[in-house]
Amino acid sequence: MIEIDGLSKFYDNKAAVDAVSMTVETGTITVIVGTSGSGKTTLLRMINRLETADAGEVRIHGEATDSLAPHLLRRRIGYAIQGHGLFPHYTIARNIGAVPALLGWPEDQIRARVDELLSLFSMEPAQFRDRYPAELSGGQQQRVGVARALASRPDLLLMDEPFGALDPIIRARAQDDLRRIQRALGSTILLVTHDMEEAIRLGDRIAVMDGGRLVQHGSPTGIIRNPATGFVAEMVGGVERPLRLLSLLPVADIVEPGTAPGEAIAPTTNLRDALALCLWSGRDALPVQTDDGRAARVTLKAIRAQAQGPG
Amino acid sequence: MLFLILGAASCAAPFLSLAANRIVVGEGVALWRAAPVQHSAPALFLLGLGLLLGLLQSRPVLRVAGAVLSLAGLFWLLSMGAAALLADAGRYARVSPAAGFWCLLVICALLLADALSQLQPGPRTRAAALALTLLCVAGLLKAGLLSDLSIAQEFAPRKAAVLDAFIRHLWLAFGSLGLAALIGLPLGVLCHRHSRLREALLPLLSFLQTIPSLAMFGIMIPLLGWIGTQFPAAQAIGIAGIGFAPAFLALVLYSLLPVVANTVAGLESIPPAVRDAARGIGMTTWQRLFRIEIPLGLPVILTGLRIVLVQNTGLAVIAGLIGGGGFGTFVFQGLNQTATDLILLGALPTVALAMVAAIVMDILIEITQPQRGSET
Ligand SMILES: Nc1ncnc2c1ncn2[C@@H]1O[C@H](COP(=O)(O)OP(=O)(O)O)[C@@H](O)[C@H]1O
Ligand SMILES: [Mg+2]
C-alpha cells in the first residue's frame, strides 16, 4: 500500500501540487489524469524524491520514503518516462539490467531476468539483447523503458506519460501489454496521462488533478457516472460519456435468459462492443455464450439502461 | 580537374634550388632539368600518371593509387635531383626543395586526403593508413634517399640535439595537455554542476586565451623568476624565469579554456531524459558521472583535447624563444642565422607532429561515438 499524505510543492509561492492525499492499493493501477500543467509530473517525481516535497510525506508499506537515502529509494521504485530515457551507449540488455546491476544481483540472475522481461514484452531475447536503443522502433524503445523500470520487481512503478509519443495503434497495443503484464506480475503502478481514454482503459482507480489539487479519486465508472466537478465532467467528455461507461462494463453484468438470432458472443465482451454489434447487424438482442448451455442473451434495451446518466 | 591545372602550373615553378652555401639565396632549377633524363623521365611519368588517375572522380581506389604513385614519383625526382645537382657543385653547395616541389607535394597530399575521405574509411583503416605513411617516411629517411637535401645536412650534425628537442617538444605539448586535462576536466564537471562557477570561470579562461603568446611569456618570465628566487625549493625543481617552466605553464593556461568549455559542452549535450532516467533509477552522483555523463560527453570532451593538442604543438615552438627547448630552438636559431633550412628543421617536424596528433585524436573521437547515432 502506498500512502500519499498531504503532499505539496511550491514554485515561486505558487502551488504546483497542493496538499494531495491518496492511497494506492498494492497490485492495482492508479492513473493520474489532468490537463497539462496540473502538477501530475511534479506529484510523481515527489514520490521517488526527484523533487523534494515542501510539505507532506509518502509512505510505502507504512515506511516513510524520507527514511531512506534518495538513490536507495529510487532503486526500489521503477520509473518510466516519456521519451523513455534509455542510455544510448548501453545495449538493450544492459539498459534493462541497470537497476539489478546497481542492486548487485549476480550476472546470471540479471541475464535471466532480462530475457524474461524481453519475452514478456514480446521481443525475442536473442534478437534484441545486444542491440542498441537507436536500432529499435519507437514502440520497442518505449517497451524497453518500461521493462527497465520493472526489472528489479519494484514495490511501485511510476510511469509518466509512457505512451505519449506512440501512434494510436501501437499505443493501444502497449496499453494492453501493460495491463496484461501488470496482472501477471501483480505490480503496483501509478501512471500519469493527460488522456482520459487511456485512464479509463488502464485504471483500476482514476485520480483527476486540476490546478495542483486532487479533485476526484475513484473507480472509472464512479468518475464517469458522478463527476465531482464541472472540470471532471469536461474531462470525461460530454457526448462520449455513455460510450465510455459502456466500454467498462462486461456483457455478463446484464445477461438475461432467452434466445436471440445470430452467433453467441463471449460474456466478457464489453457493452460498447455489444452495442456496436447490435447497431451494425440491426438486431435488438445478441445471444451470449454460457457454461451450462442454457440460452442467454443481452438486449439493446438493457444496454441502453446501463448507458443512461443520472437524472 | 583543379589538381591537373594546379599541377601544370607548379611544373613551371622551379623544382629545386641550388645555392653555393647555406646562407645565400639559391638559384631555381626547373622540374625537367632537375635530374639526368634516365631518372627524371620515369619519375615524371609516374607523377603525371598518378595525377591523371586522380582525375577519375568515381573510382576512389584508383585515385588513392594515383596519389601514392605521384608521391613516389615526386620523392624519387627529389632524391635523384639533389644527388645529381650536388655532384656537379662546390663543396659548400646546398640543394633544397623549391616552390615547385612544395606545390606538387601539397597537390599530391590533397589528392590523397580527398580520395581517402571519399572511401570513408573506418577508424581502423585510418589508423593503418597513418601507420603505413609514417613507416614510409621513416623508411625514406633511414634509407638516406633524402640525405643530399640541405635540411638533412642541417640535421646530420645535430642528430642528438634534434632528438632532444623532439622529446622536449613532446613534453611541452603533451605534458601541458595532460596537466590541463587533470585540472580542466574536474573544473568542467564542477562548472557543469554549478552555473555560478561557470559564469565566473569561463570568461576568465577566455580572457587568458586572448593574451598573445609573446605577452604571456613576457608575464611568465618575471613572475616565475620571482618565485624561483624567493623559494629555493621551487628553483630546485626547475622553476625559473626562463626555460621549460614558464613555457609549460603558459601552455597549460592556454589549454584550460578548450578543455573546460568542451567538458561543459559535452556534459550538456546529454539528452535531459537520459540524465533524468539515470537519476530516476537510483544512480549516485558518481555513478552518473562515470557511467553516463562522461561516456556520452566523451566525443565532445576529446574534441577539446584535440584542439589543445594541435594548438600546443604549434605554440610550443615559441618556447624556443625563452629557452624552453623543443623544435622552436631551431626555428629561432635559423631566424637569427637567416638559415632557412634550419628553420625548416624546426618547422617541418612540428607540422608533422601536429598533423599526426590531429589524425590520432580524430580516430579516437570516432571510436568513442555512442553506437549508431544518438538518442531519438
Ligand atoms: N522546475 C520548475 N520550476 C518552476 N515551475 C515549475 C517547475 N516544474 C514545474 N513547474 C510548474 O508547476 C506546474 C505543474 O507542472 P507539471 O507537474 O510538470 O505539470 P503536468 O505534468 O501536469 O503537465 C506547472 O505550472 C509548471 O509550470
Ligand atoms: Mg508532465
XYZ file of C-alpha atoms and ligand atoms in Angstrom:
715
model
C 0.000 0.000 0.000
C 1.289 3.457 -0.949
C 0.032 6.364 1.114
C 0.420 9.902 -0.176
C -0.239 12.255 2.669
C -0.734 15.994 2.227
C 1.967 16.341 -0.429
C 2.644 19.915 -1.617
C 5.181 21.635 -3.832
C 5.525 25.372 -4.407
C 7.269 27.149 -7.260
C 7.578 30.898 -6.757
C 4.979 30.786 -3.980
C 2.525 29.151 -6.361
C 1.404 25.631 -5.539
C 2.253 23.215 -8.368
C 0.912 20.409 -6.168
C -1.495 21.398 -3.437
C -1.960 19.104 -0.418
C -2.636 15.917 -2.357
C -3.573 12.850 -0.321
C -4.484 9.434 -1.671
C -3.939 5.761 -1.094
C -2.854 3.296 -3.751
C -3.652 -0.367 -3.089
C -0.984 -2.954 -3.767
C -1.423 -4.715 -7.102
C -3.546 -2.034 -8.771
C -3.093 0.578 -11.462
C -3.939 4.129 -10.448
C -3.992 6.620 -13.276
C -3.433 10.289 -12.516
C -5.107 12.325 -15.218
C -5.269 16.072 -15.749
C -4.546 18.822 -18.238
C -1.015 19.961 -18.947
C 0.454 21.915 -16.036
C -1.921 20.452 -13.456
C 1.010 19.125 -11.411
C 0.942 15.428 -12.359
C 4.654 15.142 -13.149
C 5.611 17.063 -10.040
C 3.453 14.795 -7.891
C 5.007 11.691 -9.418
C 8.560 12.976 -9.010
C 7.998 13.790 -5.367
C 7.207 10.129 -4.753
C 10.700 8.976 -5.784
C 12.161 12.228 -4.476
C 13.422 13.541 -7.795
C 11.701 16.653 -6.438
C 11.688 17.416 -2.743
C 8.253 17.928 -1.234
C 7.622 21.216 0.560
C 5.025 19.566 2.787
C 3.582 16.132 3.435
C 5.074 12.680 3.124
C 4.804 9.418 1.229
C 4.742 6.001 2.920
C 5.399 2.733 1.139
C 4.088 -0.212 3.174
C 3.953 2.122 6.122
C 7.574 3.260 5.806
C 8.183 6.943 5.130
C 10.187 7.491 1.932
C 12.444 10.101 3.526
C 13.823 7.498 5.922
C 15.999 6.223 3.026
C 18.803 7.813 1.008
C 17.212 9.061 -2.247
C 19.237 6.795 -4.547
C 18.364 3.735 -2.473
C 14.694 4.683 -2.506
C 14.783 5.095 -6.292
C 16.219 1.624 -6.780
C 13.081 0.266 -5.103
C 10.726 2.320 -7.266
C 10.541 1.751 -11.010
C 10.488 4.923 -13.098
C 9.499 5.093 -16.753
C 9.279 8.427 -18.542
C 8.013 9.753 -21.809
C 10.885 9.694 -24.282
C 11.995 6.555 -22.387
C 15.450 7.967 -21.453
C 17.295 4.792 -22.469
C 21.083 5.022 -22.213
C 22.276 5.232 -25.846
C 25.669 3.657 -25.111
C 24.212 0.637 -23.290
C 22.847 -2.431 -25.059
C 19.200 -3.307 -24.508
C 20.250 -5.986 -22.019
C 22.380 -3.547 -20.056
C 19.623 -0.957 -20.106
C 17.065 -3.371 -18.736
C 19.537 -4.804 -16.230
C 20.642 -1.377 -14.993
C 18.775 -1.412 -11.679
C 19.512 -5.064 -10.827
C 23.173 -4.280 -11.553
C 23.029 -1.315 -9.174
C 21.464 -3.614 -6.597
C 24.336 -6.056 -7.042
C 22.426 -9.020 -8.448
C 24.651 -11.847 -9.756
C 25.326 -11.765 -13.516
C 23.368 -14.874 -14.456
C 20.358 -13.771 -12.475
C 20.349 -10.410 -14.283
C 20.646 -12.162 -17.643
C 17.717 -14.462 -16.831
C 15.604 -11.512 -15.716
C 16.406 -9.530 -18.872
C 15.382 -12.442 -21.085
C 12.227 -12.991 -19.070
C 11.200 -9.352 -19.455
C 12.011 -9.214 -23.170
C 9.834 -12.283 -23.734
C 7.095 -10.763 -21.611
C 7.115 -7.731 -23.916
C 7.041 -9.966 -27.000
C 10.617 -9.158 -28.008
C 12.746 -12.162 -28.931
C 15.660 -12.031 -26.401
C 18.265 -13.472 -28.760
C 17.367 -10.872 -31.343
C 17.180 -7.783 -29.141
C 19.547 -8.389 -26.216
C 22.671 -6.998 -27.840
C 21.183 -4.189 -29.870
C 21.451 -0.517 -29.037
C 18.424 1.715 -28.361
C 18.861 3.675 -31.591
C 18.366 0.435 -33.539
C 14.827 -0.032 -32.176
C 11.494 1.437 -33.265
C 9.783 3.983 -31.032
C 7.361 1.390 -29.711
C 10.162 -1.047 -28.919
C 12.248 1.630 -27.181
C 9.248 2.509 -25.087
C 8.695 -1.134 -24.094
C 12.360 -1.447 -23.121
C 11.900 1.676 -20.987
C 9.045 0.013 -19.134
C 10.969 -3.274 -18.873
C 13.881 -1.388 -17.297
C 11.516 0.116 -14.750
C 10.145 -3.341 -13.913
C 13.450 -5.189 -13.822
C 14.098 -5.330 -10.093
C 10.457 -6.193 -9.222
C 9.952 -2.815 -7.574
C 7.400 -2.136 -4.837
C 5.957 0.561 -7.033
C 6.191 1.562 -10.676
C 5.892 5.231 -11.617
C 5.100 5.966 -15.270
C 4.982 9.499 -16.649
C 3.056 9.624 -19.930
C 4.823 6.474 -21.069
C 2.771 6.109 -24.239
C 2.621 9.781 -25.181
C 4.952 9.509 -28.164
C 3.326 6.453 -29.752
C 0.840 6.398 -32.614
C -2.707 5.284 -31.699
C -2.473 1.649 -32.836
C 0.876 0.985 -31.185
C -0.334 2.832 -28.123
C -3.422 0.631 -27.775
C -1.225 -2.461 -28.048
C 1.229 -1.090 -25.482
C -1.653 -0.378 -23.104
C -2.966 -3.918 -23.465
C 0.548 -5.280 -22.883
C 0.951 -3.188 -19.754
C -2.401 -4.310 -18.405
C -1.560 -7.977 -19.089
C 1.916 -7.729 -17.553
C 0.641 -5.859 -14.527
C -1.923 -8.587 -13.923
C 0.705 -11.292 -14.397
C 3.270 -9.705 -12.060
C 0.815 -8.140 -9.614
C 2.713 -4.819 -9.812
C 1.508 -1.616 -8.228
C 1.517 1.154 -10.817
C 0.995 4.887 -10.648
C 0.646 6.203 -14.193
C 0.332 9.800 -15.359
C -1.515 10.812 -18.524
C -3.459 13.727 -19.953
C -5.612 11.298 -21.946
C -8.875 10.292 -20.232
C -9.363 7.475 -22.757
C -6.077 5.948 -21.568
C -7.050 6.469 -17.933
C -10.351 4.633 -18.411
C -8.677 1.840 -20.341
C -5.919 1.198 -17.813
C -7.010 2.418 -14.415
C -8.403 0.386 -11.577
C -8.665 3.783 -9.971
C -8.512 7.218 -11.537
C -7.244 10.357 -9.812
C -8.188 13.600 -11.551
C -5.935 16.616 -10.943
C -6.735 20.235 -11.664
C -4.517 23.192 -10.810
C -2.349 21.138 -8.453
C -5.275 19.737 -6.499
C -6.732 16.261 -6.491
C -10.366 16.906 -7.425
C -11.659 13.338 -7.619
C -10.318 9.884 -6.892
C -12.394 6.784 -7.585
C -13.211 3.937 -9.916
C -13.577 4.729 -13.640
C -17.323 4.052 -13.585
C -17.772 6.169 -10.487
C -15.958 9.071 -12.121
C -17.914 8.830 -15.371
C -21.267 8.431 -13.601
C -20.749 11.075 -10.950
C -18.092 13.606 -11.901
C -17.356 15.684 -8.806
C -16.819 18.993 -10.629
C -17.566 20.608 -13.964
C -13.904 20.116 -14.832
C -14.094 16.353 -14.290
C -17.307 16.216 -16.335
C -15.492 18.006 -19.131
C -12.554 15.625 -18.863
C -14.740 12.526 -19.147
C -16.229 14.118 -22.242
C -19.824 15.207 -22.892
C -21.020 13.139 -25.838
C -18.705 10.220 -25.279
C -19.603 9.621 -21.651
C -22.271 6.928 -22.238
C -19.995 5.050 -24.606
C -17.059 5.241 -22.216
C -19.245 3.928 -19.469
C -20.396 1.020 -21.613
C -16.825 0.185 -22.533
C -16.121 -0.523 -18.859
C -18.952 -2.981 -18.312
C -18.955 -6.647 -19.425
C -21.976 -8.270 -21.026
C -22.029 -10.726 -18.088
C -23.379 -7.922 -15.826
C -26.733 -7.660 -17.642
C -27.154 -11.048 -19.253
C -30.723 -12.474 -19.116
C -32.325 -15.832 -20.037
C -33.797 -16.042 -23.523
C -32.885 -16.547 -27.153
C -31.650 -14.241 -29.894
C -30.606 -14.749 -33.528
C -27.007 -14.931 -34.696
C -23.703 -16.156 -33.289
C -23.176 -16.056 -29.498
C -20.708 -13.512 -28.047
C -18.429 -14.060 -25.048
C -19.725 -12.848 -21.670
C -16.511 -10.819 -21.229
C -17.295 -8.657 -24.277
C -17.796 -5.068 -23.177
C -21.142 -3.360 -23.669
C -19.796 -0.797 -26.130
C -18.759 -3.583 -28.492
C -22.095 -5.351 -27.942
C -23.955 -2.125 -28.753
C -21.926 -1.655 -31.905
C -22.730 -5.212 -32.959
C -26.479 -4.653 -32.393
C -26.498 -1.452 -34.423
C -24.351 -2.830 -37.228
C -26.384 -6.028 -37.682
C -29.779 -4.416 -36.977
C -30.615 -6.776 -34.102
C -32.371 -5.918 -30.826
C -30.642 -8.694 -28.864
C -27.487 -10.841 -29.060
C -27.052 -14.422 -27.812
C -24.406 -14.890 -25.106
C -22.243 -17.976 -24.530
C -22.900 -19.811 -21.250
C -21.075 -22.576 -19.410
C -24.102 -24.834 -18.936
C -25.567 -24.483 -22.438
C -28.734 -22.664 -21.344
C -29.931 -19.928 -23.691
C -28.864 -16.437 -22.646
C -28.954 -13.045 -24.319
C -28.253 -9.350 -23.902
C -30.814 -6.857 -25.177
C -30.401 -3.388 -26.664
C -32.856 -2.116 -24.071
C -30.749 -3.402 -21.191
C -27.627 -1.864 -22.717
C -29.426 1.453 -23.067
C -30.440 1.385 -19.428
C -26.767 0.992 -18.424
C -25.700 3.967 -20.522
C -28.234 6.343 -19.076
C -26.851 9.109 -16.878
C -28.369 10.191 -13.578
C -31.473 12.417 -13.790
C 40.478 18.927 -62.801
C 41.638 21.537 -60.346
C 44.519 19.261 -59.406
C 45.646 18.971 -63.002
C 45.652 22.713 -63.639
C 47.475 23.404 -60.398
C 49.867 20.582 -61.196
C 50.653 22.028 -64.609
C 51.146 25.477 -63.103
C 53.524 24.253 -60.441
C 55.564 22.395 -63.045
C 56.573 25.772 -64.379
C 57.923 26.922 -60.997
C 61.486 25.948 -60.025
C 61.532 22.465 -58.543
C 64.817 22.543 -56.674
C 67.046 25.347 -55.621
C 70.817 25.193 -55.698
C 72.847 27.556 -53.544
C 76.586 27.987 -53.138
C 76.318 27.770 -49.351
C 73.691 27.626 -46.604
C 73.159 31.384 -46.288
C 72.882 32.766 -49.819
C 69.732 32.636 -51.852
C 69.704 29.704 -54.224
C 69.097 29.528 -57.919
C 65.990 27.762 -59.216
C 66.237 24.553 -61.187
C 63.275 23.589 -63.330
C 61.429 20.331 -62.989
C 62.649 18.701 -66.187
C 66.265 19.676 -65.616
C 66.412 18.550 -62.011
C 67.813 15.116 -62.679
C 69.523 13.242 -65.512
C 66.971 12.194 -68.055
C 67.181 8.464 -67.290
C 65.858 9.257 -63.792
C 63.629 12.203 -64.478
C 61.716 10.549 -67.309
C 60.278 7.618 -65.315
C 59.749 9.826 -62.250
C 57.884 12.416 -64.274
C 55.917 9.638 -65.914
C 54.857 8.324 -62.508
C 53.938 11.809 -61.367
C 51.853 12.517 -64.457
C 50.175 9.117 -64.460
C 49.323 9.464 -60.777
C 47.775 12.880 -61.244
C 45.798 11.636 -64.240
C 44.465 8.722 -62.206
C 43.492 11.296 -59.626
C 41.018 12.693 -62.139
C 38.837 9.600 -62.009
C 36.252 11.065 -59.683
C 34.128 7.923 -59.499
C 36.962 5.479 -58.741
C 38.320 6.433 -55.316
C 40.575 3.378 -55.086
C 42.342 4.334 -58.311
C 42.594 7.908 -57.085
C 44.352 6.750 -53.918
C 46.703 4.660 -56.040
C 47.284 7.685 -58.262
C 48.129 9.873 -55.310
C 50.583 7.293 -53.978
C 52.208 6.914 -57.411
C 52.600 10.637 -57.888
C 54.076 10.995 -54.390
C 56.540 8.233 -55.193
C 57.495 9.983 -58.439
C 57.876 13.271 -56.649
C 60.222 11.946 -53.986
C 62.200 9.940 -56.493
C 62.811 13.070 -58.507
C 63.722 14.955 -55.363
C 66.188 12.342 -54.253
C 67.831 11.865 -57.613
C 67.789 15.538 -58.454
C 69.509 16.519 -55.248
C 72.234 13.915 -55.724
C 72.815 14.920 -59.336
C 72.962 18.641 -58.651
C 75.341 18.239 -55.718
C 77.657 16.042 -57.737
C 78.457 18.937 -60.113
C 78.577 21.678 -57.490
C 81.029 23.079 -54.974
C 81.878 21.792 -51.558
C 79.520 24.026 -49.576
C 76.701 23.848 -52.083
C 73.197 23.197 -50.817
C 70.196 21.775 -52.615
C 66.770 22.371 -51.220
C 63.244 21.799 -52.497
C 61.790 24.915 -54.102
C 58.303 26.241 -54.726
C 57.541 23.750 -57.478
C 58.230 20.786 -55.209
C 56.205 22.169 -52.354
C 53.242 22.925 -54.617
C 53.335 19.466 -56.137
C 53.623 17.954 -52.665
C 50.587 19.866 -51.469
C 48.644 18.835 -54.573
C 49.505 15.167 -54.145
C 48.723 15.276 -50.437
C 45.387 16.975 -51.065
C 44.583 14.414 -53.716
C 45.425 11.630 -51.286
C 43.355 13.150 -48.489
C 40.417 13.803 -50.799
C 40.475 10.300 -52.281
C 40.830 8.699 -48.861
C 37.908 10.610 -47.429
C 35.883 9.578 -50.482
C 36.481 5.976 -49.424
C 35.073 6.788 -45.965
C 37.475 4.506 -44.156
C 36.627 3.257 -40.677
C 38.796 4.206 -37.719
C 40.858 1.049 -38.028
C 41.668 1.595 -41.707
C 42.627 5.166 -40.967
C 44.935 4.108 -38.170
C 46.528 1.582 -40.527
C 46.921 4.202 -43.280
C 48.565 6.562 -40.810
C 50.949 3.887 -39.582
C 51.831 2.967 -43.167
C 52.516 6.588 -44.066
C 54.754 7.023 -41.033
C 56.611 3.831 -41.935
C 57.152 5.078 -45.494
C 58.506 8.403 -44.245
C 60.743 6.648 -41.753
C 61.964 4.279 -44.468
C 62.665 7.175 -46.816
C 64.753 8.947 -44.197
C 66.502 5.821 -42.976
C 67.493 4.736 -46.466
C 69.281 8.060 -46.891
C 67.358 8.836 -50.063
C 66.902 12.414 -48.965
C 70.276 12.852 -47.282
C 71.565 15.116 -50.065
C 68.986 17.751 -49.261
C 70.128 20.756 -47.336
C 67.717 20.141 -44.499
C 69.239 16.708 -43.991
C 72.648 18.334 -43.961
C 71.464 20.634 -41.229
C 70.175 17.598 -39.392
C 73.274 15.413 -39.647
C 75.486 17.320 -37.197
C 72.539 17.953 -34.858
C 71.167 14.454 -34.524
C 71.322 14.374 -30.740
C 70.016 17.906 -30.415
C 67.053 17.158 -32.674
C 66.165 14.077 -30.693
C 66.446 16.102 -27.533
C 64.237 18.833 -28.991
C 61.722 16.243 -30.090
C 61.400 14.859 -26.586
C 61.229 18.345 -25.126
C 58.568 19.278 -27.634
C 56.528 16.229 -26.732
C 56.829 17.117 -23.064
C 55.741 20.662 -23.751
C 52.757 19.749 -25.936
C 51.570 16.505 -24.342
C 52.641 17.286 -20.786
C 50.812 20.581 -20.786
C 47.798 18.819 -22.266
C 47.960 16.212 -19.514
C 48.169 18.782 -16.753
C 45.451 20.903 -18.351
C 43.219 17.839 -18.579
C 43.970 16.948 -14.986
C 42.859 20.400 -13.888
C 40.323 21.152 -16.601
C 38.196 18.005 -16.551
C 37.202 18.279 -12.876
C 36.749 22.026 -13.334
C 34.477 21.342 -16.308
C 32.410 18.884 -14.284
C 32.113 21.422 -11.461
C 31.165 24.173 -13.914
C 28.509 21.905 -15.357
C 27.036 21.324 -11.923
C 27.275 24.878 -10.609
C 26.182 27.560 -13.032
C 27.564 30.254 -10.726
C 31.094 28.860 -11.027
C 30.705 28.546 -14.785
C 29.660 32.155 -15.145
C 32.746 33.267 -13.243
C 35.318 30.878 -14.662
C 34.638 30.689 -18.397
C 35.066 34.444 -19.050
C 38.300 34.385 -17.058
C 39.635 31.498 -19.135
C 38.507 33.196 -22.357
C 40.449 36.227 -21.267
C 43.592 34.132 -20.715
C 43.108 32.711 -24.181
C 43.142 36.155 -25.764
C 46.546 37.116 -24.335
C 49.026 36.970 -27.229
C 51.543 34.210 -26.667
C 54.546 36.510 -26.570
C 52.850 38.671 -23.957
C 52.020 35.570 -21.966
C 55.664 34.523 -21.912
C 56.506 38.092 -21.007
C 54.274 37.839 -17.963
C 55.591 34.417 -17.010
C 59.244 35.413 -17.010
C 59.168 37.945 -14.142
C 56.517 36.008 -12.268
C 58.282 32.659 -12.245
C 61.622 34.396 -11.917
C 60.400 35.954 -8.707
C 59.075 32.647 -7.409
C 62.344 30.989 -8.312
C 64.403 33.489 -6.349
C 62.036 33.590 -3.372
C 61.635 29.872 -2.898
C 64.771 27.774 -3.249
C 62.626 24.639 -3.295
C 60.830 25.897 -6.392
C 64.153 26.672 -8.037
C 65.375 23.211 -7.215
C 62.630 21.650 -9.346
C 63.483 23.938 -12.239
C 61.136 26.868 -11.782
C 62.841 29.953 -13.111
C 62.038 32.973 -15.222
C 63.209 31.376 -18.443
C 63.423 27.831 -19.669
C 60.955 24.996 -19.560
C 58.751 26.044 -16.639
C 57.309 29.341 -17.938
C 56.720 27.832 -21.386
C 54.977 24.836 -19.893
C 52.845 26.934 -17.579
C 51.796 29.273 -20.365
C 50.712 26.315 -22.486
C 48.694 24.909 -19.597
C 46.918 28.239 -19.145
C 46.092 28.382 -22.847
C 44.740 24.858 -22.722
C 42.309 25.369 -19.893
C 39.595 27.110 -21.878
C 39.158 24.456 -24.579
C 39.295 21.677 -22.006
C 36.824 23.235 -19.571
C 34.479 24.631 -22.223
C 34.313 21.345 -24.116
C 33.803 19.348 -20.935
C 30.847 21.558 -20.076
C 29.509 21.347 -23.633
C 29.950 17.573 -23.690
C 28.072 17.090 -20.450
C 25.374 19.473 -21.616
C 24.873 17.568 -24.864
C 23.318 14.647 -22.991
C 19.538 14.459 -23.548
C 17.628 15.580 -20.431
C 15.544 12.378 -20.473
C 18.726 10.287 -20.209
C 20.020 12.374 -17.325
C 16.652 12.153 -15.619
C 16.441 8.401 -16.123
C 19.898 7.924 -14.607
C 18.777 9.778 -11.507
C 15.386 8.089 -11.520
C 16.757 4.550 -11.482
C 18.869 5.359 -8.448
C 22.413 6.046 -9.660
C 24.518 8.049 -7.243
C 26.172 11.271 -8.378
C 29.457 9.467 -9.072
C 27.806 6.589 -10.876
C 26.008 9.063 -13.096
C 29.232 10.917 -13.799
C 31.339 7.894 -14.712
C 28.730 5.624 -16.293
C 26.522 8.066 -18.155
C 27.768 11.635 -18.348
C 31.443 11.145 -19.177
C 30.975 8.281 -21.673
C 28.250 10.193 -23.507
C 30.103 13.511 -23.384
C 33.431 11.944 -24.360
C 33.415 12.767 -28.095
C 32.947 16.462 -27.345
C 35.471 16.369 -24.487
C 38.034 14.691 -26.738
C 37.393 17.330 -29.389
C 38.534 19.841 -26.779
C 41.681 17.836 -26.076
C 42.336 17.617 -29.829
C 42.148 21.396 -30.144
C 44.563 21.735 -27.249
C 46.998 19.192 -28.607
C 47.241 20.758 -32.060
C 47.335 24.262 -30.612
C 50.050 23.405 -28.098
C 52.194 21.554 -30.614
C 52.315 24.780 -32.597
C 52.595 27.147 -29.648
C 55.415 25.114 -28.130
C 57.630 26.461 -30.924
C 57.555 29.829 -29.219
C 59.016 28.186 -26.139
C 62.271 28.128 -28.102
C 62.412 31.881 -27.679
C 62.728 31.714 -23.906
C 64.965 28.693 -23.755
C 62.144 26.246 -23.214
C 63.576 23.800 -25.724
C 61.661 21.956 -28.396
C 61.759 22.426 -32.142
C 61.366 26.144 -31.634
C 65.053 26.236 -30.722
C 65.983 25.506 -34.345
C 63.397 27.883 -35.726
C 64.785 30.801 -33.752
C 68.402 29.803 -34.347
C 67.578 29.632 -38.029
C 65.914 33.018 -37.949
C 68.983 34.513 -36.285
C 71.319 32.998 -38.851
C 68.901 33.574 -41.739
C 69.316 29.891 -42.491
C 66.035 28.787 -43.996
C 66.961 25.127 -43.792
C 67.485 25.322 -40.076
C 64.081 26.982 -39.690
C 62.574 24.156 -41.683
C 64.354 21.638 -39.484
C 62.295 23.018 -36.633
C 59.088 23.742 -38.507
C 58.601 20.577 -40.566
C 58.635 18.132 -37.632
C 56.296 20.451 -35.719
C 53.788 20.443 -38.556
C 54.103 16.680 -38.924
C 53.627 16.183 -35.193
C 50.534 18.373 -35.142
C 49.057 16.528 -38.110
C 49.696 13.102 -36.641
C 48.241 14.196 -33.304
C 45.136 15.559 -35.026
C 44.581 12.370 -37.009
C 45.071 10.140 -33.976
C 42.643 12.233 -31.934
C 40.073 12.150 -34.752
C 40.275 8.382 -34.771
C 39.819 8.286 -31.003
C 36.843 10.617 -31.195
C 35.189 8.421 -33.780
C 35.743 5.297 -31.696
C 34.083 6.883 -28.680
C 30.947 7.966 -30.548
C 27.897 6.324 -28.985
C 26.671 3.374 -31.029
C 24.680 4.135 -34.137
C 23.870 7.776 -33.659
C 22.192 9.316 -30.683
C 19.045 9.206 -28.648
C 15.872 9.686 -30.625
N 11.240 23.361 -12.091
C 10.139 24.153 -12.112
N 10.248 25.482 -11.861
C 9.154 26.278 -11.870
N 7.908 25.852 -12.123
C 7.721 24.558 -12.386
C 8.831 23.638 -12.401
N 8.370 22.401 -12.702
C 7.025 22.548 -12.856
N 6.647 23.833 -12.685
C 5.270 24.341 -12.755
O 4.458 23.524 -11.982
C 3.223 23.280 -12.609
C 2.982 21.791 -12.744
O 3.895 21.231 -13.657
P 3.925 19.690 -14.011
O 3.956 18.910 -12.760
O 5.016 19.461 -14.967
O 2.516 19.511 -14.736
P 1.995 18.319 -15.652
O 2.943 17.182 -15.559
O 0.652 18.018 -15.111
O 1.896 18.871 -17.035
C 3.267 23.996 -13.950
O 2.570 25.214 -13.823
C 4.732 24.242 -14.167
O 4.921 25.431 -14.871
Mg 4.043 16.222 -17.155
